[in-house]
């Protein structure tokens, strides 16, 4: 049975990512309503699927055809909109990362979803990527002790990939943002916190699997023009996160390297929005041999929606405790990284 989907948010990411993903799953989901925050872009997106459109979330949540809600709005709105969808009696929610920006909000969201029995998936697509599933199976089967995790991210503007896969009108492009003043400790700390909780969060559920007990941030600093370098220790594992958002240059790079006592595992995620299949996984053993795992045609975006369908169908259960633990881990790291930036710049 198809589930009617209401999409809250109508930015370029919805156009280039979520609507094409749902089109691939048309036997299971149907977009019936799209809302925006006042930009006027919902009308054009809704027309692609014959859906209704509105401003704000009230009309969408009141629409009886909407059974499943996709929350694709700015991060500071996520927690309140999840709670509103639960209160409206919706059966299932896919919330883009992050789930919440504070511990109180994360706990309230999970408590209310659990009490109502609402199916909830957080759109951390790397966690669902079939390539990462292969990598995790390798780690479990080979039993090497994880010692280090390093994640390197270099991103051109998202518009490069938006424009490859969708038609954007000038009104559909977000306005250029002024560059923040990184000389101000509070501004720098705020930028690093926002980037960790909004960008680094792609991989933090994976990191929590590998290094579950967050201990301390060793260093944190902003990287020009927009980025961060963060090193922290979790469960005795040294984790390094490096990310920079570039105005131009090469295509996106998103690579995770996991060092174990037996080998080194490299997971290279594909650029967002392109539906270019699963991550590429390579293993280098202690003798220098390289094993490359086969790639899959599917990607993490499709897999996260398939996971939501499985919970709707009663095939899978919602891991509320895991979702809350993921949110807490990201918030703790983001807060500690911001504190470390302030301390370093004040010294």
XYZ file of C-alpha atoms in Angstrom:
347
model
C 0.000 0.000 0.000
C 1.296 3.454 -0.907
C 1.786 5.973 1.877
C 0.948 9.623 1.224
C 3.963 11.823 1.935
C 3.894 15.449 2.984
C 7.221 17.237 2.512
C 7.895 20.176 4.825
C 10.524 22.259 3.050
C 10.877 23.116 -0.615
C 14.521 24.067 -1.091
C 16.949 22.846 -3.744
C 17.747 19.730 -1.705
C 14.115 18.629 -1.822
C 14.009 19.253 -5.553
C 17.297 17.518 -6.308
C 17.218 14.745 -3.723
C 14.012 13.875 -1.924
C 11.549 14.069 -4.815
C 13.759 11.964 -7.133
C 14.323 9.467 -4.311
C 10.606 9.102 -3.655
C 9.990 8.751 -7.396
C 12.200 5.644 -7.278
C 9.919 4.242 -4.583
C 6.631 5.137 -6.258
C 5.204 1.698 -5.485
C 5.475 2.500 -1.765
C 5.270 6.294 -1.378
C 3.336 9.089 -3.082
C 4.087 12.783 -2.554
C 0.701 14.401 -1.900
C 1.596 17.738 -0.266
C 4.602 20.088 -0.245
C 4.955 23.166 1.954
C 7.476 25.975 2.122
C 8.291 28.637 4.674
C 7.089 31.496 2.502
C 9.513 31.302 -0.433
C 6.800 30.305 -2.894
C 8.867 27.377 -4.180
C 6.442 24.676 -2.981
C 4.070 25.397 -5.852
C 6.534 24.403 -8.581
C 7.742 21.324 -6.705
C 4.211 20.153 -5.979
C 3.321 20.520 -9.650
C 5.912 17.862 -10.519
C 3.869 15.214 -8.705
C 0.376 16.722 -8.830
C 0.557 17.360 -5.093
C -1.072 20.098 -3.048
C 1.076 22.959 -1.789
C 0.894 25.387 1.113
C 2.865 27.795 3.293
C 3.956 26.708 6.772
C 3.217 23.276 8.165
C -0.351 23.601 9.527
C -2.232 22.830 6.291
C 0.097 19.961 5.439
C -0.307 18.374 8.873
C -4.087 18.794 8.641
C -4.195 17.058 5.248
C -5.775 13.609 5.816
C -3.921 12.174 2.817
C -0.579 12.768 4.549
C 0.392 9.667 6.500
C 4.171 10.145 6.350
C 5.951 13.458 6.905
C 9.377 14.319 5.496
C 10.932 17.167 7.458
C 13.415 18.939 5.200
C 13.371 22.392 6.775
C 16.262 24.297 8.435
C 17.744 22.388 11.409
C 16.427 24.717 14.124
C 12.863 23.802 13.108
C 13.241 20.019 13.102
C 12.368 19.163 16.701
C 9.241 21.321 16.834
C 8.014 20.007 13.488
C 8.544 16.376 14.486
C 6.502 16.997 17.626
C 3.789 18.744 15.618
C 3.597 15.803 13.211
C 3.268 13.389 16.128
C 0.530 15.553 17.668
C -1.275 15.541 14.307
C -1.374 11.744 14.427
C 0.964 11.042 11.512
C 2.187 7.446 11.378
C 5.735 7.978 10.166
C 8.387 10.698 9.977
C 11.654 10.984 8.103
C 13.509 13.902 9.656
C 16.575 15.280 7.949
C 19.629 15.478 10.176
C 20.005 16.721 12.832
C 17.023 15.524 14.824
C 17.478 18.305 17.393
C 19.983 20.937 18.485
C 19.684 20.502 22.267
C 19.399 17.603 24.685
C 16.000 18.763 25.936
C 14.559 18.877 22.425
C 16.034 15.501 21.479
C 14.609 13.863 24.583
C 11.163 15.428 24.060
C 11.053 14.299 20.433
C 11.953 10.702 21.242
C 9.629 10.547 24.238
C 6.660 11.745 22.188
C 7.412 9.505 19.193
C 7.793 6.503 21.491
C 4.557 7.228 23.366
C 2.595 7.596 20.127
C 4.289 4.668 18.382
C 5.330 6.954 15.523
C 7.829 5.439 13.105
C 10.897 7.700 12.999
C 13.956 7.656 10.766
C 16.673 10.323 10.847
C 18.103 10.972 7.393
C 21.724 10.132 8.115
C 22.136 8.573 4.685
C 25.731 7.408 5.214
C 24.536 5.100 7.999
C 22.144 3.458 5.535
C 24.593 3.339 2.615
C 25.001 -0.270 1.380
C 28.749 0.368 1.115
C 28.943 1.189 4.813
C 26.922 -1.959 5.586
C 29.596 -3.975 3.739
C 32.332 -2.168 5.660
C 30.622 -2.844 8.988
C 30.256 -6.519 8.152
C 33.977 -6.627 7.375
C 34.856 -5.037 10.713
C 32.674 -7.470 12.645
C 33.839 -10.545 10.708
C 37.555 -9.761 10.923
C 37.467 -8.628 14.534
C 40.232 -6.045 14.405
C 40.217 -3.497 17.223
C 39.350 0.005 15.972
C 42.141 2.411 16.907
C 41.606 5.492 14.726
C 38.872 7.062 12.626
C 39.579 9.939 10.231
C 36.928 11.667 8.132
C 37.942 14.095 5.398
C 35.331 16.208 3.637
C 35.873 18.771 0.880
C 32.688 20.113 -0.662
C 32.036 22.499 -3.538
C 28.745 24.410 -3.374
C 25.747 22.052 -3.331
C 24.391 23.970 -6.319
C 26.934 22.198 -8.528
C 25.084 18.937 -7.952
C 21.638 20.486 -7.665
C 22.047 21.825 -11.190
C 23.234 18.475 -12.535
C 20.055 16.711 -11.528
C 17.292 19.309 -11.544
C 16.235 22.555 -13.145
C 16.535 25.510 -10.790
C 15.023 28.884 -11.426
C 16.889 31.903 -10.033
C 14.267 32.064 -7.266
C 15.081 28.437 -6.402
C 18.685 29.201 -5.593
C 19.427 30.191 -2.020
C 20.963 33.643 -1.684
C 24.703 33.892 -1.136
C 25.524 34.169 2.536
C 28.019 36.670 3.875
C 31.189 35.044 5.150
C 31.250 35.001 8.982
C 33.975 36.872 10.841
C 36.182 34.021 12.017
C 38.306 36.404 14.123
C 35.510 36.692 16.674
C 35.743 33.738 19.131
C 31.977 33.540 19.610
C 31.331 33.614 15.869
C 34.031 31.010 15.215
C 32.707 28.762 17.992
C 29.150 29.096 16.685
C 30.196 28.247 13.124
C 32.094 25.155 14.246
C 29.153 24.008 16.384
C 26.699 24.479 13.521
C 28.948 22.659 11.066
C 29.585 19.713 13.375
C 25.903 19.283 14.189
C 24.729 19.992 10.637
C 27.501 18.523 8.452
C 29.612 16.253 10.644
C 26.378 14.603 11.809
C 26.295 12.692 8.510
C 28.910 10.343 9.944
C 28.509 10.615 13.700
C 26.105 7.658 14.045
C 28.790 5.560 12.328
C 31.483 7.023 14.586
C 29.339 6.243 17.633
C 29.125 2.617 16.485
C 32.917 2.478 16.275
C 33.739 4.623 19.325
C 30.603 4.805 21.490
C 31.813 6.582 24.611
C 32.592 10.258 23.950
C 35.387 11.439 26.267
C 36.926 14.757 25.270
C 37.800 17.106 22.449
C 41.571 17.397 22.061
C 41.504 20.287 19.598
C 39.009 22.218 17.502
C 39.436 25.142 15.158
C 37.635 26.754 12.241
C 39.020 26.283 8.736
C 38.725 29.054 6.122
C 36.640 29.807 4.193
C 34.040 27.601 5.960
C 35.077 24.439 7.721
C 36.477 22.824 10.828
C 39.209 20.575 12.182
C 38.203 18.617 15.281
C 40.063 15.882 17.102
C 38.493 13.958 19.938
C 38.807 10.757 21.923
C 35.941 8.305 22.363
C 36.339 4.931 24.033
C 40.101 5.153 23.582
C 39.730 5.720 19.814
C 41.269 8.847 18.286
C 38.791 10.468 15.898
C 39.710 13.275 13.492
C 37.104 15.267 11.584
C 38.255 17.651 8.855
C 35.865 19.478 6.575
C 35.996 22.477 4.287
C 33.355 23.985 2.018
C 35.015 25.476 -1.038
C 33.721 28.134 -3.430
C 34.970 26.078 -6.376
C 37.553 23.488 -7.255
C 37.362 19.726 -7.584
C 34.324 17.533 -7.126
C 33.212 16.555 -3.661
C 35.398 14.292 -1.545
C 33.921 12.489 1.445
C 36.219 9.798 2.815
C 36.264 7.837 6.058
C 39.404 5.913 7.020
C 39.235 3.402 9.860
C 42.481 2.032 11.270
C 42.255 -1.275 13.116
C 44.773 -3.626 14.675
C 44.537 -5.819 11.547
C 43.957 -3.535 8.563
C 42.882 -0.143 7.247
C 39.406 0.357 5.886
C 38.571 3.215 3.513
C 34.976 4.201 2.748
C 34.519 6.824 0.046
C 30.970 8.159 -0.135
C 29.585 9.380 -3.447
C 28.675 13.053 -3.959
C 25.264 13.977 -2.636
C 22.268 14.397 -4.962
C 23.704 12.351 -7.841
C 22.221 8.899 -7.053
C 25.519 7.397 -8.153
C 25.264 4.201 -6.143
C 26.849 3.097 -2.902
C 30.102 4.109 -1.271
C 33.353 2.575 -2.492
C 34.991 0.360 0.151
C 38.678 -0.628 0.101
C 40.620 -2.661 2.642
C 44.406 -2.655 3.011
C 45.731 -5.508 5.125
C 48.968 -5.583 7.120
C 50.808 -7.085 4.132
C 49.780 -4.230 1.857
C 47.212 -6.133 -0.194
C 44.157 -4.150 -1.313
C 40.684 -5.615 -1.462
C 37.920 -3.598 -3.100
C 34.340 -4.518 -2.262
C 31.729 -4.492 -5.069
C 29.591 -1.376 -5.206
C 25.797 -1.437 -5.152
C 23.438 0.416 -7.487
C 21.359 1.644 -4.540
C 22.377 4.452 -2.215
C 21.741 5.551 1.354
C 18.955 7.945 0.391
C 16.831 5.168 -1.058
C 17.795 2.828 1.791
C 16.633 5.237 4.510
C 13.189 5.468 2.895
C 13.107 1.681 2.531
C 13.869 1.468 6.261
C 10.934 3.770 6.988
C 8.686 1.585 4.817
C 9.828 -1.475 6.772
C 8.809 0.152 10.045
C 5.441 1.146 8.586
C 4.920 -2.445 7.501
C 5.873 -3.793 10.926
C 8.895 -5.625 9.525
C 11.348 -3.512 11.555
C 11.033 -1.750 14.889
C 12.083 1.830 15.607
C 15.265 2.018 17.675
C 14.250 5.050 19.718
C 17.089 4.641 22.223
C 19.663 4.512 19.444
C 18.252 7.625 17.781
C 18.406 9.487 21.094
C 21.952 8.286 21.747
C 22.994 9.462 18.267
C 21.489 12.899 18.923
C 23.172 13.205 22.327
C 26.551 12.176 20.893
C 26.372 14.842 18.180
C 25.233 17.551 20.589
C 27.934 16.697 23.145
C 30.630 16.783 20.473
C 29.362 20.022 18.932
C 29.196 21.742 22.338
C 32.655 20.533 23.351
C 34.146 21.576 20.000
C 32.662 25.065 20.347
C 34.098 25.350 23.868
C 37.520 24.261 22.603
C 37.438 26.929 19.871
C 36.624 29.629 22.436
C 39.383 28.488 24.755
C 42.001 28.288 21.995
C 41.164 31.756 20.634
C 41.154 33.284 24.118
C 44.586 31.882 24.963
